mmCIF file of C-alpha atoms in Angstrom:
data_model
loop_
_atom_site.group_PDB
_atom_site.id
_atom_site.type_symbol
_atom_site.label_atom_id
_atom_site.label_comp_id
_atom_site.label_asym_id
_atom_site.label_seq_id
_atom_site.Cartn_x
_atom_site.Cartn_y
_atom_site.Cartn_z
ATOM 1 C CA GLU A 1 0.081 0.033 -0.056
ATOM 2 C CA ALA A 2 1.157 3.568 -0.949
ATOM 3 C CA GLN A 3 1.945 5.505 1.893
ATOM 4 C CA VAL A 4 3.690 8.088 4.166
ATOM 5 C CA THR A 5 4.911 6.734 7.545
ATOM 6 C CA GLN A 6 5.364 9.275 10.364
ATOM 7 C CA ASN A 7 6.608 8.570 13.979
ATOM 8 C CA PRO A 8 5.676 8.851 16.521
ATOM 9 C CA ARG A 9 2.081 9.751 16.395
ATOM 10 C CA TYR A 10 2.386 11.509 20.100
ATOM 11 C CA LEU A 11 5.608 13.065 21.673
ATOM 12 C CA ILE A 12 5.603 15.041 25.043
ATOM 13 C CA THR A 13 9.117 16.107 25.553
ATOM 14 C CA VAL A 14 10.734 18.964 27.705
ATOM 15 C CA THR A 15 12.787 22.096 26.559
ATOM 16 C CA GLY A 16 16.189 21.474 25.050
ATOM 17 C CA LYS A 17 15.769 17.808 24.602
ATOM 18 C CA LYS A 18 16.810 17.003 21.262
ATOM 19 C CA LEU A 19 14.377 15.117 19.401
ATOM 20 C CA THR A 20 13.738 13.379 15.745
ATOM 21 C CA VAL A 21 10.385 12.810 14.070
ATOM 22 C CA THR A 22 10.700 10.194 11.553
ATOM 23 C CA CYS A 23 9.122 9.915 7.851
ATOM 24 C CA SER A 24 9.232 7.522 5.365
ATOM 25 C CA GLN A 25 7.519 6.837 1.923
ATOM 26 C CA ASN A 26 7.287 3.934 -0.106
ATOM 27 C CA MET A 27 6.109 5.517 -3.271
ATOM 28 C CA ASN A 28 9.413 6.376 -4.602
ATOM 29 C CA HIS A 29 8.504 10.222 -4.723
ATOM 30 C CA GLU A 30 11.282 12.895 -5.397
ATOM 31 C CA TYR A 31 9.605 15.609 -3.248
ATOM 32 C CA MET A 32 9.170 15.288 0.397
ATOM 33 C CA SER A 33 8.067 18.268 2.796
ATOM 34 C CA TRP A 34 7.540 19.040 6.460
ATOM 35 C CA TYR A 35 4.667 21.119 7.650
ATOM 36 C CA ARG A 36 3.251 22.323 10.992
ATOM 37 C CA GLN A 37 -0.175 23.096 11.781
ATOM 38 C CA ASP A 38 -1.302 25.756 14.592
ATOM 39 C CA PRO A 39 -4.908 26.817 15.020
ATOM 40 C CA GLY A 40 -5.769 29.707 12.748
ATOM 41 C CA LEU A 41 -2.520 29.412 10.848
ATOM 42 C CA GLY A 42 -3.117 26.245 8.470
ATOM 43 C CA LEU A 43 -0.210 24.596 7.466
ATOM 44 C CA ARG A 44 3.102 26.195 7.052
ATOM 45 C CA GLN A 45 5.901 24.757 5.316
ATOM 46 C CA ILE A 46 9.258 24.011 7.361
ATOM 47 C CA TYR A 47 11.648 22.521 4.850
ATOM 48 C CA TYR A 48 11.391 20.505 1.678
ATOM 49 C CA SER A 49 13.552 18.217 -0.307
ATOM 50 C CA MET A 50 13.455 17.945 -4.255
ATOM 51 C CA ASN A 51 15.765 14.822 -4.029
ATOM 52 C CA VAL A 52 18.353 13.237 -2.039
ATOM 53 C CA GLU A 53 20.842 15.389 -0.780
ATOM 54 C CA VAL A 54 18.537 18.417 -1.951
ATOM 55 C CA THR A 55 17.087 20.626 0.712
ATOM 56 C CA ASP A 56 15.621 24.064 1.294
ATOM 57 C CA LYS A 57 13.760 26.051 3.834
ATOM 58 C CA GLY A 58 10.243 26.761 3.829
ATOM 59 C CA ASP A 59 8.322 29.600 5.450
ATOM 60 C CA VAL A 60 9.172 28.594 9.004
ATOM 61 C CA PRO A 61 12.740 26.750 9.171
ATOM 62 C CA GLU A 62 14.015 28.275 12.655
ATOM 63 C CA GLY A 63 14.745 25.925 15.131
ATOM 64 C CA TYR A 64 14.498 22.570 12.815
ATOM 65 C CA LYS A 65 16.781 20.708 10.440
ATOM 66 C CA VAL A 66 16.540 18.003 8.205
ATOM 67 C CA SER A 67 18.301 15.450 5.880
ATOM 68 C CA ARG A 68 17.552 13.496 2.891
ATOM 69 C CA LYS A 69 20.468 10.956 3.101
ATOM 70 C CA GLU A 70 17.970 8.232 1.001
ATOM 71 C CA LYS A 71 15.017 8.960 -1.352
ATOM 72 C CA ARG A 72 12.606 7.219 1.280
ATOM 73 C CA ASN A 73 13.441 8.800 4.275
ATOM 74 C CA PHE A 74 13.247 12.742 5.538
ATOM 75 C CA PRO A 75 13.486 13.121 9.220
ATOM 76 C CA LEU A 76 12.664 16.214 10.898
ATOM 77 C CA ILE A 77 15.671 17.265 13.659
ATOM 78 C CA LEU A 78 14.557 19.881 16.618
ATOM 79 C CA GLU A 79 18.157 20.520 18.224
ATOM 80 C CA SER A 80 16.852 22.128 21.032
ATOM 81 C CA PRO A 81 13.000 22.259 21.236
ATOM 82 C CA SER A 82 11.420 25.032 22.825
ATOM 83 C CA PRO A 83 7.660 25.421 23.988
ATOM 84 C CA ASN A 84 6.821 27.382 20.756
ATOM 85 C CA GLN A 85 7.397 24.432 18.729
ATOM 86 C CA THR A 86 4.419 22.755 20.371
ATOM 87 C CA SER A 87 2.078 21.834 17.266
ATOM 88 C CA LEU A 88 1.121 19.228 15.040
ATOM 89 C CA TYR A 89 3.350 18.178 12.483
ATOM 90 C CA PHE A 90 2.955 16.467 8.994
ATOM 91 C CA CYS A 91 5.247 15.022 6.610
ATOM 92 C CA ALA A 92 3.957 14.852 2.723
ATOM 93 C CA SER A 93 5.681 13.426 -0.474
ATOM 94 C CA SER A 94 4.807 13.792 -4.159
ATOM 95 C CA PHE A 95 6.333 12.647 -7.440
ATOM 96 C CA SER A 96 7.601 16.236 -8.377
ATOM 97 C CA ARG A 97 7.119 19.643 -6.716
ATOM 98 C CA THR A 98 8.270 21.248 -10.211
ATOM 99 C CA LEU A 99 5.196 19.761 -11.752
ATOM 100 C CA ASN A 100 3.104 20.598 -8.585
ATOM 101 C CA GLU A 101 1.929 17.091 -8.347
ATOM 102 C CA LYS A 102 -0.506 15.882 -5.531
ATOM 103 C CA LEU A 103 0.763 15.461 -2.151
ATOM 104 C CA PHE A 104 0.409 12.274 -0.015
ATOM 105 C CA PHE A 105 0.357 13.011 3.922
ATOM 106 C CA GLY A 106 1.410 11.077 7.006
ATOM 107 C CA SER A 107 -1.063 10.638 9.544
ATOM 108 C CA GLY A 108 0.376 13.934 11.608
ATOM 109 C CA THR A 109 3.059 13.998 14.906
ATOM 110 C CA GLN A 110 1.294 15.780 17.783
ATOM 111 C CA LEU A 111 4.344 17.460 19.655
ATOM 112 C CA SER A 112 4.315 18.954 22.872
ATOM 113 C CA VAL A 113 7.386 20.578 24.553
ATOM 114 C CA LEU A 114 7.033 21.462 28.249
ATOM 115 C CA SER B 1 3.604 33.501 2.661
ATOM 116 C CA GLN B 2 0.728 31.547 2.184
ATOM 117 C CA GLN B 3 0.193 30.895 -1.754
ATOM 118 C CA GLY B 4 -3.694 30.049 -1.267
ATOM 119 C CA GLU B 5 -6.254 31.578 0.920
ATOM 120 C CA GLU B 6 -9.491 29.900 1.524
ATOM 121 C CA ASP B 7 -12.794 31.640 2.241
ATOM 122 C CA PRO B 8 -15.077 31.430 4.428
ATOM 123 C CA GLN B 9 -13.234 30.335 7.183
ATOM 124 C CA ALA B 10 -16.128 28.619 8.913
ATOM 125 C CA LEU B 11 -19.238 27.358 6.831
ATOM 126 C CA SER B 12 -22.069 25.439 8.822
ATOM 127 C CA ILE B 13 -24.981 24.037 6.698
ATOM 128 C CA GLN B 14 -27.514 21.355 6.940
ATOM 129 C CA GLU B 15 -27.134 17.874 5.412
ATOM 130 C CA GLY B 16 -28.537 17.902 1.814
ATOM 131 C CA GLU B 17 -27.378 21.405 1.289
ATOM 132 C CA ASN B 18 -24.769 22.233 -0.921
ATOM 133 C CA ALA B 19 -21.494 23.841 0.069
ATOM 134 C CA THR B 20 -19.171 26.407 -1.678
ATOM 135 C CA MET B 21 -15.797 27.767 -0.592
ATOM 136 C CA ASN B 22 -13.426 29.741 -2.382
ATOM 137 C CA CYS B 23 -9.488 30.072 -2.977
ATOM 138 C CA SER B 24 -7.592 33.004 -3.914
ATOM 139 C CA TYR B 25 -4.064 33.151 -4.707
ATOM 140 C CA LYS B 26 -1.392 35.486 -5.906
ATOM 141 C CA THR B 27 1.121 34.083 -8.572
ATOM 142 C CA SER B 28 0.795 32.091 -11.653
ATOM 143 C CA ILE B 29 -0.079 28.431 -11.624
ATOM 144 C CA ASN B 30 0.260 25.219 -13.390
ATOM 145 C CA ASN B 31 -2.678 23.976 -11.617
ATOM 146 C CA LEU B 32 -4.503 23.965 -8.235
ATOM 147 C CA GLN B 33 -5.267 21.391 -5.865
ATOM 148 C CA TRP B 34 -8.069 20.849 -3.099
ATOM 149 C CA TYR B 35 -7.554 18.659 0.100
ATOM 150 C CA ARG B 36 -9.640 17.659 2.752
ATOM 151 C CA GLN B 37 -8.589 17.282 6.553
ATOM 152 C CA ASN B 38 -10.771 15.306 9.040
ATOM 153 C CA SER B 39 -9.907 16.719 12.451
ATOM 154 C CA GLY B 40 -6.152 16.189 13.512
ATOM 155 C CA ARG B 41 -5.409 13.841 10.503
ATOM 156 C CA GLY B 42 -3.553 13.961 7.443
ATOM 157 C CA LEU B 43 -4.654 15.924 4.589
ATOM 158 C CA VAL B 44 -6.041 13.685 1.697
ATOM 159 C CA HIS B 45 -6.159 15.072 -2.104
ATOM 160 C CA LEU B 46 -9.676 15.592 -3.429
ATOM 161 C CA ILE B 47 -9.084 16.918 -6.858
ATOM 162 C CA LEU B 48 -6.456 18.428 -9.162
ATOM 163 C CA ILE B 49 -7.421 21.103 -12.037
ATOM 164 C CA ARG B 50 -5.123 22.521 -14.317
ATOM 165 C CA SER B 51 -4.460 26.112 -15.408
ATOM 166 C CA ASN B 52 -6.011 25.517 -18.565
ATOM 167 C CA GLU B 53 -9.277 23.630 -17.146
ATOM 168 C CA ARG B 54 -12.253 25.877 -16.288
ATOM 169 C CA GLU B 55 -14.230 23.180 -14.522
ATOM 170 C CA LYS B 56 -13.808 19.781 -13.016
ATOM 171 C CA HIS B 57 -15.882 17.176 -11.521
ATOM 172 C CA SER B 58 -15.339 14.214 -9.188
ATOM 173 C CA GLY B 59 -18.507 12.650 -7.960
ATOM 174 C CA ARG B 60 -20.345 14.948 -5.465
ATOM 175 C CA LEU B 61 -17.186 17.584 -6.029
ATOM 176 C CA ARG B 62 -17.204 20.583 -8.533
ATOM 177 C CA VAL B 63 -14.192 22.499 -8.804
ATOM 178 C CA THR B 64 -14.019 25.933 -11.257
ATOM 179 C CA LEU B 65 -10.846 27.756 -11.712
ATOM 180 C CA ASP B 66 -10.489 31.413 -13.164
ATOM 181 C CA THR B 67 -7.007 32.237 -13.759
ATOM 182 C CA SER B 68 -7.870 35.704 -14.792
ATOM 183 C CA LYS B 69 -9.222 36.430 -11.111
ATOM 184 C CA LYS B 70 -6.590 34.237 -9.532
ATOM 185 C CA SER B 71 -9.321 32.301 -8.017
ATOM 186 C CA SER B 72 -11.052 29.142 -7.429
ATOM 187 C CA SER B 73 -14.128 27.419 -5.773
ATOM 188 C CA LEU B 74 -14.780 24.198 -4.398
ATOM 189 C CA LEU B 75 -18.747 22.915 -4.471
ATOM 190 C CA ILE B 76 -19.739 19.950 -2.732
ATOM 191 C CA THR B 77 -23.372 19.128 -3.548
ATOM 192 C CA ALA B 78 -25.851 17.281 -1.315
ATOM 193 C CA SER B 79 -23.569 17.447 1.577
ATOM 194 C CA ARG B 80 -23.495 14.915 4.184
ATOM 195 C CA ALA B 81 -22.507 14.937 7.892
ATOM 196 C CA ALA B 82 -19.480 12.771 6.963
ATOM 197 C CA ASP B 83 -18.334 15.790 4.725
ATOM 198 C CA THR B 84 -17.577 17.732 7.974
ATOM 199 C CA ALA B 85 -13.887 18.646 7.704
ATOM 200 C CA SER B 86 -11.607 21.297 6.743
ATOM 201 C CA TYR B 87 -10.845 22.036 3.080
ATOM 202 C CA PHE B 88 -7.743 23.484 1.633
ATOM 203 C CA CYS B 89 -6.441 24.700 -1.680
ATOM 204 C CA ALA B 90 -3.043 24.696 -2.633
ATOM 205 C CA THR B 91 -1.155 26.126 -5.392
ATOM 206 C CA TYR B 92 2.730 26.284 -6.466
ATOM 207 C CA GLY B 93 5.355 25.536 -3.878
ATOM 208 C CA MET B 94 2.598 23.325 -2.008
ATOM 209 C CA ARG B 95 1.698 25.822 -0.002
ATOM 210 C CA PHE B 96 -1.701 26.005 1.961
ATOM 211 C CA GLY B 97 -3.822 28.388 3.650
ATOM 212 C CA ALA B 98 -5.731 28.282 6.891
ATOM 213 C CA GLY B 99 -8.677 26.274 5.249
ATOM 214 C CA THR B 100 -12.685 26.408 5.414
ATOM 215 C CA ARG B 101 -13.944 24.675 8.306
ATOM 216 C CA LEU B 102 -17.067 22.879 7.120
ATOM 217 C CA THR B 103 -19.558 21.681 9.695
ATOM 218 C CA VAL B 104 -22.743 19.897 8.089
ATOM 219 C CA LYS B 105 -25.409 19.276 10.546
ATOM 220 C CA PRO B 106 -27.580 15.974 10.411
#
């Protein structure tokens, strides 16, 4: 089954404790992206990747890191989480960003930073 | 900045009625997409309309696109309680607006 898998689904952590949210897709998609969703603000793009070893900042990249060492995986790293990073996070992938192909989304990760 | 802006922010209707929501955007596009999100879950792709198309149908969904006005509309006909969700449009750069929250009352 074609899918985007995010883990964990829920995460509670404390300020400053490094964490990684994993994302994997099994559709051989070139494009992957991370979003955060906050009430009233919709989805805001954090980082995206056009292909392996190619990543770029979205609209709200501060405080986040990503890597794309393999085509299927695109982890989101919070080196020193802060309470303002409490949010619902989504990973998404598509065949091509250039062609604006449809996105497939993961189930989301609800992160709480205390 | 957000590429798609949905309007209205919230919409409440009775089951069986039609629901219309709109999307405005700022830059040139090659296509526009609509997505649905059930509470707290990942977005699901509904329909894609290309810039050279004016209207597209999929089941009870009808999407129109007016590139001269940089706007699109999503019409859900004969709505059901199960259509209760948030609806988003996305344009170039895979950016989304804040969405339209649709509530369909039984």
